[in-house]
mmCIF file of C-alpha atoms in Angstrom:
data_model
loop_
_atom_site.group_PDB
_atom_site.id
_atom_site.type_symbol
_atom_site.label_atom_id
_atom_site.label_comp_id
_atom_site.label_asym_id
_atom_site.label_seq_id
_atom_site.Cartn_x
_atom_site.Cartn_y
_atom_site.Cartn_z
ATOM 1 C CA MET A 1 -9.835 5.705 -5.912
ATOM 2 C CA HIS A 2 -12.482 7.623 -3.865
ATOM 3 C CA ASP A 3 -10.473 10.556 -2.927
ATOM 4 C CA ASP A 4 -6.385 11.304 -3.355
ATOM 5 C CA LEU A 5 -5.596 13.133 -0.886
ATOM 6 C CA SER A 6 -2.494 13.933 1.567
ATOM 7 C CA ALA A 7 -1.320 11.526 3.957
ATOM 8 C CA ALA A 8 -1.815 13.526 7.274
ATOM 9 C CA GLU A 9 -5.335 13.109 6.403
ATOM 10 C CA PHE A 10 -5.377 9.634 6.824
ATOM 11 C CA GLY A 11 -5.508 10.321 10.484
ATOM 12 C CA GLU A 12 -4.583 8.440 13.502
ATOM 13 C CA GLY A 13 -0.921 8.164 11.969
ATOM 14 C CA PRO A 14 1.528 4.680 14.281
ATOM 15 C CA GLU A 15 2.539 6.513 17.236
ATOM 16 C CA GLY A 16 -1.773 5.206 17.980
ATOM 17 C CA VAL A 17 -1.305 1.968 16.624
ATOM 18 C CA PRO A 18 -0.417 -1.229 18.990
ATOM 19 C CA PRO A 19 2.955 -2.301 17.908
ATOM 20 C CA GLU A 20 1.869 -5.487 17.137
ATOM 21 C CA PHE A 21 -0.772 -4.156 14.153
ATOM 22 C CA ALA A 22 2.310 -2.628 12.605
ATOM 23 C CA ILE A 23 5.388 -3.266 10.517
ATOM 24 C CA SER A 24 8.333 -0.846 9.833
ATOM 25 C CA LEU A 25 11.126 -1.964 6.967
ATOM 26 C CA PHE A 26 12.761 -1.763 4.379
ATOM 27 C CA PRO A 27 12.075 -4.247 1.290
ATOM 28 C CA GLU A 28 14.051 -4.913 -1.250
ATOM 29 C CA ASN A 29 11.167 -6.268 -3.387
ATOM 30 C CA ALA A 30 7.396 -7.595 -3.826
ATOM 31 C CA ALA A 31 7.153 -10.086 -2.023
ATOM 32 C CA ALA A 32 9.453 -9.383 0.298
ATOM 33 C CA ALA A 33 6.191 -6.551 1.246
ATOM 34 C CA ARG A 34 3.428 -9.277 1.092
ATOM 35 C CA ASP A 35 5.307 -11.366 3.157
ATOM 36 C CA ALA A 36 5.190 -9.699 6.098
ATOM 37 C CA VAL A 37 1.987 -7.874 5.353
ATOM 38 C CA THR A 38 1.228 -11.562 5.569
ATOM 39 C CA GLU A 39 2.209 -11.801 8.714
ATOM 40 C CA LEU A 40 0.912 -8.742 9.768
ATOM 41 C CA LEU A 41 -2.972 -10.047 8.370
ATOM 42 C CA THR A 42 -2.886 -13.844 9.745
ATOM 43 C CA THR A 43 -1.660 -12.578 12.827
ATOM 44 C CA GLN A 44 -3.456 -10.293 13.411
ATOM 45 C CA PHE A 45 -6.393 -8.931 10.988
ATOM 46 C CA CYS A 46 -7.794 -12.611 11.255
ATOM 47 C CA ALA A 47 -7.282 -13.203 14.816
ATOM 48 C CA LEU A 48 -9.571 -9.532 16.130
ATOM 49 C CA VAL A 49 -12.313 -11.512 13.134
ATOM 50 C CA GLY A 50 -11.625 -14.679 13.411
ATOM 51 C CA ALA A 51 -9.567 -17.087 9.942
ATOM 52 C CA GLU A 52 -13.978 -18.113 8.205
ATOM 53 C CA MET A 53 -14.532 -14.487 7.954
ATOM 54 C CA ALA A 54 -11.690 -12.824 6.277
ATOM 55 C CA ALA A 55 -12.575 -12.780 2.465
ATOM 56 C CA ASP A 56 -9.800 -13.900 0.272
ATOM 57 C CA VAL A 57 -10.057 -11.855 -1.431
ATOM 58 C CA VAL A 58 -9.910 -9.010 0.875
ATOM 59 C CA VAL A 59 -6.428 -9.722 1.798
ATOM 60 C CA ALA A 60 -6.197 -10.684 -2.488
ATOM 61 C CA ASP A 61 -6.570 -7.032 -2.499
ATOM 62 C CA ALA A 62 -4.382 -5.882 0.373
ATOM 63 C CA LEU A 63 -1.000 -8.343 -1.365
ATOM 64 C CA LEU A 64 -1.586 -7.095 -4.910
ATOM 65 C CA VAL A 65 -1.980 -2.911 -3.401
ATOM 66 C CA THR A 66 1.179 -3.745 -1.322
ATOM 67 C CA SER A 67 3.433 -5.820 -4.379
ATOM 68 C CA GLU A 68 2.319 -2.678 -7.405
ATOM 69 C CA LEU A 69 3.447 0.175 -4.213
ATOM 70 C CA VAL A 70 6.635 -1.768 -3.802
ATOM 71 C CA THR A 71 7.110 -2.522 -7.529
ATOM 72 C CA ASN A 72 6.203 1.632 -8.492
ATOM 73 C CA ALA A 73 9.344 1.993 -6.027
ATOM 74 C CA VAL A 74 12.186 -0.528 -7.757
ATOM 75 C CA VAL A 75 10.862 -0.335 -11.270
ATOM 76 C CA HIS A 76 11.215 2.995 -11.319
ATOM 77 C CA ALA A 77 11.713 5.726 -8.446
ATOM 78 C CA GLY A 78 15.386 3.260 -7.577
ATOM 79 C CA GLY A 79 13.704 1.111 -4.546
ATOM 80 C CA VAL A 80 12.276 1.377 -1.838
ATOM 81 C CA THR A 81 13.790 4.537 1.044
ATOM 82 C CA GLY A 82 10.706 3.463 3.912
ATOM 83 C CA PHE A 83 7.815 0.937 3.922
ATOM 84 C CA ALA A 84 4.838 0.719 6.782
ATOM 85 C CA ALA A 85 1.563 -1.431 7.008
ATOM 86 C CA GLU A 86 -0.737 -0.526 9.530
ATOM 87 C CA LEU A 87 -3.686 -1.505 10.658
ATOM 88 C CA THR A 88 -6.056 1.057 11.779
ATOM 89 C CA GLY A 89 -9.942 1.046 12.553
ATOM 90 C CA ASP A 90 -10.394 1.565 8.597
ATOM 91 C CA GLY A 91 -8.502 -1.127 7.376
ATOM 92 C CA LEU A 92 -4.476 -1.380 5.956
ATOM 93 C CA ARG A 93 -2.787 1.349 5.073
ATOM 94 C CA ILE A 94 0.143 0.977 3.759
ATOM 95 C CA THR A 95 3.077 3.778 2.584
ATOM 96 C CA VAL A 96 5.558 3.208 0.260
ATOM 97 C CA SER A 97 8.628 5.531 0.206
ATOM 98 C CA ASP A 98 11.198 6.734 -2.689
ATOM 99 C CA ALA A 99 13.742 8.316 -3.612
ATOM 100 C CA SER A 100 11.884 10.607 -6.803
ATOM 101 C CA SER A 101 9.816 13.018 -6.434
ATOM 102 C CA ASP A 102 8.687 11.767 -10.068
ATOM 103 C CA LEU A 103 4.369 11.435 -9.289
ATOM 104 C CA PRO A 104 2.703 8.283 -10.352
ATOM 105 C CA VAL A 105 1.594 8.065 -14.242
ATOM 106 C CA VAL A 106 -1.756 6.161 -15.710
ATOM 107 C CA GLU A 107 0.947 4.182 -18.544
ATOM 108 C CA ALA A 108 -2.047 3.797 -22.135
ATOM 109 C CA GLY A 109 -1.791 2.246 -24.614
ATOM 110 C CA GLY A 110 -0.576 3.241 -27.755
ATOM 111 C CA PRO A 111 1.881 2.044 -30.690
ATOM 112 C CA GLY A 112 5.709 0.742 -29.110
ATOM 113 C CA TRP A 113 3.318 -0.038 -26.099
ATOM 114 C CA VAL A 114 4.816 -3.656 -24.881
ATOM 115 C CA GLY A 115 2.099 -3.692 -21.606
ATOM 116 C CA GLY A 116 2.663 -3.293 -18.649
ATOM 117 C CA GLY A 117 1.553 0.237 -16.553
ATOM 118 C CA TYR A 118 -1.826 -1.356 -14.928
ATOM 119 C CA GLY A 119 0.611 -1.161 -11.301
ATOM 120 C CA TRP A 120 -0.531 3.192 -11.162
ATOM 121 C CA THR A 121 -4.624 1.941 -11.408
ATOM 122 C CA LEU A 122 -4.593 -1.746 -9.812
ATOM 123 C CA VAL A 123 -3.459 0.574 -6.705
ATOM 124 C CA CYS A 124 -5.909 3.283 -7.316
ATOM 125 C CA ARG A 125 -9.002 1.023 -7.799
ATOM 126 C CA LEU A 126 -8.468 -1.471 -4.898
ATOM 127 C CA ALA A 127 -7.189 1.034 -2.570
ATOM 128 C CA GLU A 128 -10.624 3.066 -0.893
ATOM 129 C CA ARG A 129 -7.642 5.863 -0.505
ATOM 130 C CA VAL A 130 -4.572 7.173 -1.967
ATOM 131 C CA ALA A 131 -2.493 10.164 -0.809
ATOM 132 C CA VAL A 132 0.872 10.989 -2.959
ATOM 133 C CA ASP A 133 2.662 13.251 -0.800
ATOM 134 C CA VAL A 134 6.539 14.559 -2.398
ATOM 135 C CA GLY A 135 9.678 15.704 -0.075
ATOM 136 C CA PRO A 136 12.653 16.568 -0.252
ATOM 137 C CA ARG A 137 13.421 13.206 -0.802
ATOM 138 C CA GLY A 138 11.444 12.156 -2.719
ATOM 139 C CA LYS A 139 8.122 11.062 -2.007
ATOM 140 C CA SER A 140 5.495 8.246 0.022
ATOM 141 C CA ILE A 141 2.237 7.345 -1.289
ATOM 142 C CA THR A 142 -0.023 5.905 1.241
ATOM 143 C CA ALA A 143 -2.790 3.494 0.338
ATOM 144 C CA LEU A 144 -5.728 2.632 2.642
ATOM 145 C CA VAL A 145 -7.212 -0.789 1.610
ATOM 146 C CA THR A 146 -10.514 -1.186 3.888
ATOM 147 C CA MET A 147 -10.517 -4.819 5.368
ATOM 148 C CA ALA A 148 -14.444 -5.809 4.749
#
């Protein structure tokens, strides 16, 4: 993660993004969110740069960030209350909202630790920018994955 910003600092909002470059839904699980992002990237990102230029690792990173954010909302925060993904001039912006105001934490291994806990670390490592906005109805996490 390069920056920890407010989502407002990410720049242009959804109103400036053509509808075909954005999705908004309420996925029940990470697989549904990945499917939606895959469709968006397949129809828009790969079409924009040509399939041969869309590096598999870039798409894999975007899908991993999507999966981890949604999984964390489902496992630790009672489920997803909002989900949006949009292609911008800077990359793929993914926003996942949930009803918990608890901030994400990094799990550290120790006595009795049974594994897991790497999701937030992966999100912060793969995303160019990450923002957590906490409000009265929970939080939204926005991550920007560079698509280059």
